[in-house]
Amino acid sequence: MLARALAERGHHPTWFLSNFEHRSKSFRKEVHADPSLPGVTIRCLPARAYDRNISIGRIRYERSFGQAFAAASKKLPKPDAIILAEPSLFFGGPVWRYAQDHDIPFIVDILDLWPEMFALAAPKLIRPLAAPLLAPLYARRRKLLRKAAGVVGCTAGYADIARAVTDRPVDTFYLGVDVAEVRATMQDIPDRLRLPAFDGLTCVYAGTLGDAYDIPSLAATVEALASLGQVRLVVAGDGPERSRLEQLAQLYPQTLTFLGKIPPHELGAIYAQAQIGLCSYAPGSAVEMPVKLFDYLAAGLGFITSLDGEIRALIEAGAGIHCRPGDPVVLAKALTDLAAAPTRVTAMQRVAANYGERFDQRQQHAAFSAFIERLVTA
């Protein structure tokens, strides 16, 4: 999204990525120019494979990616600026050293909070010790942010972390989605994605089925909802929790429809048949404004979330409701209450659709591009 926005403003961005793909945990077979990104150069760097997202293997992968950039940068034409995606705890060093050695402004783009994620993933017995154990990683992030010419957060909360440690320019630009594209994909529903007619409330969860998400609570609500018949859950995604959901869909086909992994451009057909989107995250999650939320807003879906932070503003405006994470009883009650209040659901959808426009990715990344231009010409 950022590369496209920069190219559309007449710049010539180069996008560095690794030859190992995060979601599929497999090596890319081929990387070439993307026809949807005219004017963008894609450079694929070699990196080590890993199996688990939070693991020693992941650290080795990050380090190998940084080493590959250090080697490639020796022949790299001097750019006007470098945008470094954060978290970059284990590969950011070679990038900022290159920028420093060549007097190039670099901008840190905070997309996730890794030290916090490590603390969440730690075994419960050692979580009280997480802060001192992770202190070197927090220090490394502070050092990086202080070296940057500017910092961007993909949420206001992430930007506030930077403001606490640097006096350089800081701003917030949301990831967003292409609102027009989402709404266009809702117009035609292929027969294979058409859901059976249902008089109650249809809720959709689209995303990863892994440890960072509150999939256990979602799964635990299915049996309770099945006895009532007022709510239908539709799940699209893949991950470690897939088999559990497949089994539940076979046991309770009227309550849970499991679609597995479907292409992003087909999600609009599912959204068009739902009223509520689920943003279910594990207890303690540091996520504030996930991309799936922007999808739901663009599609005009109200939402239920277990997240806290900036998303509260949307809840207070009436676009969604908050449910305590890790509590399937509370989630089931929230869903059945909404099923019994269709006028409230309609009002939530109306507010959500209005907010969708604000988070259009083209507007957000045009503003991000302008931020970069100001830092380069300052």
Tab-separated table of C-alpha atoms in Angstrom, residues 90-325:
chain	number	residue	atom	x	y	z
A	90	PHE	CA	16.816	-8.596	15.094
A	91	PHE	CA	17.309	-7.154	11.603
A	92	GLY	CA	17.073	-3.393	12.103
A	93	GLY	CA	20.742	-2.922	13.063
A	94	PRO	CA	22.220	-3.249	9.541
A	95	VAL	CA	19.498	-0.965	8.185
A	96	TRP	CA	19.998	1.969	10.538
A	97	ARG	CA	23.798	1.586	10.353
A	98	TYR	CA	23.585	1.817	6.551
A	99	ALA	CA	21.366	4.897	6.859
A	100	GLN	CA	23.721	6.471	9.406
A	101	ASP	CA	26.877	5.765	7.372
A	102	HIS	CA	25.340	7.295	4.229
A	103	ASP	CA	23.525	10.202	5.939
A	104	ILE	CA	20.095	8.928	4.835
A	105	PRO	CA	16.991	9.785	6.885
A	106	PHE	CA	15.154	6.676	7.984
A	107	ILE	CA	11.582	6.451	9.227
A	108	VAL	CA	10.424	3.730	11.613
A	109	ASP	CA	6.944	2.370	10.868
A	110	ILE	CA	5.589	0.651	14.011
A	111	LEU	CA	3.270	-2.157	12.903
A	112	ASP	CA	3.377	-4.402	15.971
A	113	LEU	CA	4.794	-4.522	19.501
A	114	TRP	CA	7.193	-7.403	19.832
A	115	PRO	CA	8.572	-7.168	23.339
A	116	GLU	CA	4.965	-6.983	24.536
A	117	MET	CA	4.048	-9.987	22.367
A	118	PHE	CA	6.909	-12.005	23.848
A	119	ALA	CA	5.639	-11.216	27.347
A	120	LEU	CA	2.159	-12.395	26.369
A	121	ALA	CA	3.523	-15.655	24.951
A	122	ALA	CA	5.676	-16.433	28.004
A	123	PRO	CA	4.570	-19.322	30.260
A	124	LYS	CA	2.361	-18.056	33.087
A	125	LEU	CA	4.894	-18.992	35.760
A	126	ILE	CA	7.544	-16.645	34.399
A	127	ARG	CA	5.315	-13.768	33.219
A	128	PRO	CA	6.028	-11.783	36.414
A	129	LEU	CA	9.703	-11.869	35.356
A	130	ALA	CA	8.956	-10.848	31.751
A	131	ALA	CA	9.721	-7.139	32.233
A	132	PRO	CA	13.305	-7.562	33.522
A	133	LEU	CA	14.016	-10.437	31.123
A	134	LEU	CA	12.857	-8.404	28.133
A	135	ALA	CA	14.466	-5.151	29.263
A	136	PRO	CA	17.284	-5.418	26.646
A	137	LEU	CA	14.695	-5.673	23.856
A	138	TYR	CA	12.792	-2.622	25.104
A	139	ALA	CA	16.116	-0.756	25.286
A	140	ARG	CA	16.935	-1.785	21.728
A	141	ARG	CA	13.593	-0.425	20.502
A	142	ARG	CA	14.101	2.872	22.349
A	143	LYS	CA	17.541	3.218	20.765
A	144	LEU	CA	16.111	2.618	17.301
A	145	LEU	CA	13.301	5.149	17.743
A	146	ARG	CA	15.731	7.810	18.943
A	147	LYS	CA	17.928	7.341	15.876
A	148	ALA	CA	15.024	7.726	13.445
A	149	ALA	CA	14.319	10.962	11.581
A	150	GLY	CA	10.639	10.321	12.234
A	151	VAL	CA	8.293	7.623	13.474
A	152	VAL	CA	4.898	6.429	12.284
A	153	GLY	CA	2.486	4.300	14.282
A	154	CYS	CA	-0.286	2.276	12.662
A	155	THR	CA	-2.386	3.189	15.719
A	156	ALA	CA	-2.358	6.214	18.001
A	157	GLY	CA	-1.244	3.998	20.892
A	158	TYR	CA	1.802	2.802	18.969
A	159	ALA	CA	2.669	6.393	18.046
A	160	ASP	CA	2.452	7.351	21.737
A	161	ILE	CA	5.174	4.786	22.520
A	162	ALA	CA	7.488	6.692	20.173
A	163	ARG	CA	6.504	10.104	21.576
A	164	ALA	CA	7.559	8.927	25.034
A	165	VAL	CA	11.169	8.382	23.912
A	166	THR	CA	11.889	10.766	21.013
A	167	ASP	CA	11.372	14.410	20.154
A	168	ARG	CA	11.470	13.678	16.405
A	169	PRO	CA	8.270	14.014	14.305
A	170	VAL	CA	5.716	11.291	15.091
A	171	ASP	CA	2.374	10.676	13.404
A	172	THR	CA	-0.326	8.025	13.032
A	173	PHE	CA	-1.338	6.497	9.706
A	174	TYR	CA	-3.636	3.489	9.772
A	175	LEU	CA	-3.118	0.468	7.544
A	176	GLY	CA	-6.704	0.662	6.340
A	177	VAL	CA	-8.232	-1.136	3.363
A	178	ASP	CA	-9.357	-0.193	-0.119
A	179	VAL	CA	-12.931	0.709	0.785
A	180	ALA	CA	-14.178	0.910	-2.807
A	181	GLU	CA	-12.696	-2.506	-3.574
A	182	VAL	CA	-14.248	-4.142	-0.504
A	183	ARG	CA	-17.655	-2.730	-1.379
A	184	ALA	CA	-17.344	-3.756	-5.036
A	185	THR	CA	-16.622	-7.374	-4.029
A	186	MET	CA	-19.846	-7.415	-1.996
A	187	GLN	CA	-22.026	-6.930	-5.069
A	188	ASP	CA	-21.752	-10.392	-6.629
A	189	ILE	CA	-21.939	-13.544	-4.511
A	190	PRO	CA	-20.704	-16.738	-6.235
A	191	ASP	CA	-23.006	-19.711	-5.756
A	192	ARG	CA	-20.280	-21.662	-3.933
A	193	LEU	CA	-20.064	-18.867	-1.299
A	194	ARG	CA	-23.792	-18.275	-0.968
A	195	LEU	CA	-24.967	-19.177	2.543
A	196	PRO	CA	-28.318	-20.809	3.261
A	197	ALA	CA	-31.138	-18.423	4.189
A	198	PHE	CA	-31.121	-17.580	7.916
A	199	ASP	CA	-33.560	-15.465	9.936
A	200	GLY	CA	-31.218	-14.721	12.831
A	201	LEU	CA	-27.918	-12.894	13.262
A	202	THR	CA	-24.980	-13.853	11.007
A	203	CYS	CA	-21.515	-13.101	12.382
A	204	VAL	CA	-18.238	-13.545	10.508
A	205	TYR	CA	-14.667	-14.082	11.662
A	206	ALA	CA	-12.072	-13.799	8.891
A	207	GLY	CA	-8.407	-14.221	9.752
A	208	THR	CA	-5.704	-16.365	11.286
A	209	LEU	CA	-6.748	-19.241	13.549
A	210	GLY	CA	-3.774	-19.125	15.883
A	211	ASP	CA	-2.536	-18.518	19.415
A	212	ALA	CA	-2.745	-14.716	19.220
A	213	TYR	CA	-6.503	-14.894	18.681
A	214	ASP	CA	-9.299	-15.871	21.055
A	215	ILE	CA	-10.390	-18.809	18.927
A	216	PRO	CA	-10.951	-21.068	21.985
A	217	SER	CA	-13.695	-18.706	23.236
A	218	LEU	CA	-15.230	-18.542	19.781
A	219	ALA	CA	-15.258	-22.327	19.533
A	220	ALA	CA	-16.698	-22.714	23.041
A	221	THR	CA	-19.691	-20.524	22.174
A	222	VAL	CA	-20.825	-22.788	19.329
A	223	GLU	CA	-22.543	-25.427	21.470
A	224	ALA	CA	-24.342	-22.794	23.587
A	225	LEU	CA	-25.543	-20.962	20.495
A	226	ALA	CA	-26.671	-24.181	18.789
A	227	SER	CA	-29.370	-24.769	21.382
A	228	LEU	CA	-30.852	-21.314	20.737
A	229	GLY	CA	-30.782	-21.140	16.950
A	230	GLN	CA	-30.614	-17.343	16.847
A	231	VAL	CA	-26.987	-16.846	15.778
A	232	ARG	CA	-24.917	-18.243	12.908
A	233	LEU	CA	-21.116	-18.030	12.936
A	234	VAL	CA	-19.176	-18.036	9.666
A	235	VAL	CA	-15.412	-18.546	9.930
A	236	ALA	CA	-12.893	-18.079	7.113
A	237	GLY	CA	-9.222	-18.659	7.778
A	238	ASP	CA	-6.465	-21.123	8.499
A	239	GLY	CA	-4.083	-21.928	11.324
A	240	PRO	CA	-3.462	-24.263	14.285
A	241	GLU	CA	-7.099	-24.124	15.459
A	242	ARG	CA	-8.485	-25.205	12.089
A	243	SER	CA	-9.200	-28.837	12.985
A	244	ARG	CA	-11.211	-27.868	16.076
A	245	LEU	CA	-13.462	-25.601	14.019
A	246	GLU	CA	-13.859	-28.184	11.258
A	247	GLN	CA	-15.102	-30.702	13.819
A	248	LEU	CA	-17.536	-28.222	15.361
A	249	ALA	CA	-18.888	-27.299	11.915
A	250	GLN	CA	-19.676	-30.974	11.306
A	251	LEU	CA	-21.408	-31.312	14.695
A	252	TYR	CA	-23.376	-28.045	14.483
A	253	PRO	CA	-23.778	-27.191	10.781
A	254	GLN	CA	-26.711	-24.839	11.449
A	255	THR	CA	-24.626	-22.757	13.857
A	256	LEU	CA	-21.089	-22.831	12.452
A	257	THR	CA	-20.090	-22.614	8.800
A	258	PHE	CA	-16.357	-23.164	8.324
A	259	LEU	CA	-15.016	-22.016	4.951
A	260	GLY	CA	-11.301	-22.546	5.487
A	261	LYS	CA	-8.849	-20.264	3.733
A	262	ILE	CA	-10.408	-18.221	0.956
A	263	PRO	CA	-8.814	-15.491	-1.202
A	264	PRO	CA	-9.080	-11.965	0.229
A	265	HIS	CA	-11.010	-10.721	-2.807
A	266	GLU	CA	-13.774	-13.231	-2.023
A	267	LEU	CA	-14.307	-12.102	1.569
A	268	GLY	CA	-16.664	-9.364	0.408
A	269	ALA	CA	-19.163	-12.034	-0.621
A	270	ILE	CA	-19.166	-13.309	2.973
A	271	TYR	CA	-19.405	-9.840	4.486
A	272	ALA	CA	-22.430	-9.099	2.287
A	273	GLN	CA	-24.319	-11.923	4.004
A	274	ALA	CA	-23.417	-10.940	7.589
A	275	GLN	CA	-24.257	-8.146	10.001
A	276	ILE	CA	-21.507	-8.451	12.626
A	277	GLY	CA	-17.732	-9.041	12.397
A	278	LEU	CA	-15.707	-10.624	15.207
A	279	CYS	CA	-12.321	-9.219	16.301
A	280	SER	CA	-11.397	-11.965	18.752
A	281	TYR	CA	-7.910	-11.649	20.274
A	282	ALA	CA	-6.192	-13.497	23.101
A	283	PRO	CA	-6.180	-11.964	26.604
A	284	GLY	CA	-3.415	-9.369	26.979
A	285	SER	CA	-3.092	-8.685	23.248
A	286	ALA	CA	-1.246	-5.457	22.361
A	287	VAL	CA	-3.179	-5.115	19.085
A	288	GLU	CA	-5.348	-1.987	18.925
A	289	MET	CA	-6.703	-1.508	15.388
A	290	PRO	CA	-6.411	-4.725	13.336
A	291	VAL	CA	-6.804	-4.820	9.563
A	292	LYS	CA	-9.836	-7.098	9.870
A	293	LEU	CA	-11.553	-4.243	11.721
A	294	PHE	CA	-11.046	-1.959	8.714
A	295	ASP	CA	-12.461	-4.709	6.500
A	296	TYR	CA	-15.572	-4.943	8.658
A	297	LEU	CA	-16.064	-1.169	8.735
A	298	ALA	CA	-15.665	-0.874	4.965
A	299	ALA	CA	-18.245	-3.630	4.553
A	300	GLY	CA	-20.661	-1.891	6.917
A	301	LEU	CA	-20.512	-4.555	9.630
A	302	GLY	CA	-20.894	-3.789	13.302
A	303	PHE	CA	-18.271	-5.562	15.383
A	304	ILE	CA	-17.629	-7.387	18.635
A	305	THR	CA	-14.087	-7.192	19.964
A	306	SER	CA	-12.003	-8.315	22.904
A	307	LEU	CA	-9.467	-5.541	22.211
A	308	ASP	CA	-8.916	-2.411	24.262
A	309	GLY	CA	-7.227	0.895	23.532
A	310	GLU	CA	-7.999	3.130	20.579
A	311	ILE	CA	-10.793	0.875	19.337
A	312	ARG	CA	-12.820	2.108	22.342
A	313	ALA	CA	-13.567	5.327	20.424
A	314	LEU	CA	-15.428	3.330	17.776
A	315	ILE	CA	-17.302	1.412	20.462
A	316	GLU	CA	-18.362	4.640	22.160
A	317	ALA	CA	-19.568	5.957	18.799
A	318	GLY	CA	-21.831	2.906	18.459
A	319	ALA	CA	-20.034	0.840	15.799
A	320	GLY	CA	-19.240	-2.103	18.073
A	321	ILE	CA	-19.254	-3.630	21.534
A	322	HIS	CA	-16.523	-4.947	23.819
A	323	CYS	CA	-16.431	-8.464	25.297
A	324	ARG	CA	-13.974	-9.643	27.916
A	325	PRO	CA	-11.363	-11.893	26.219
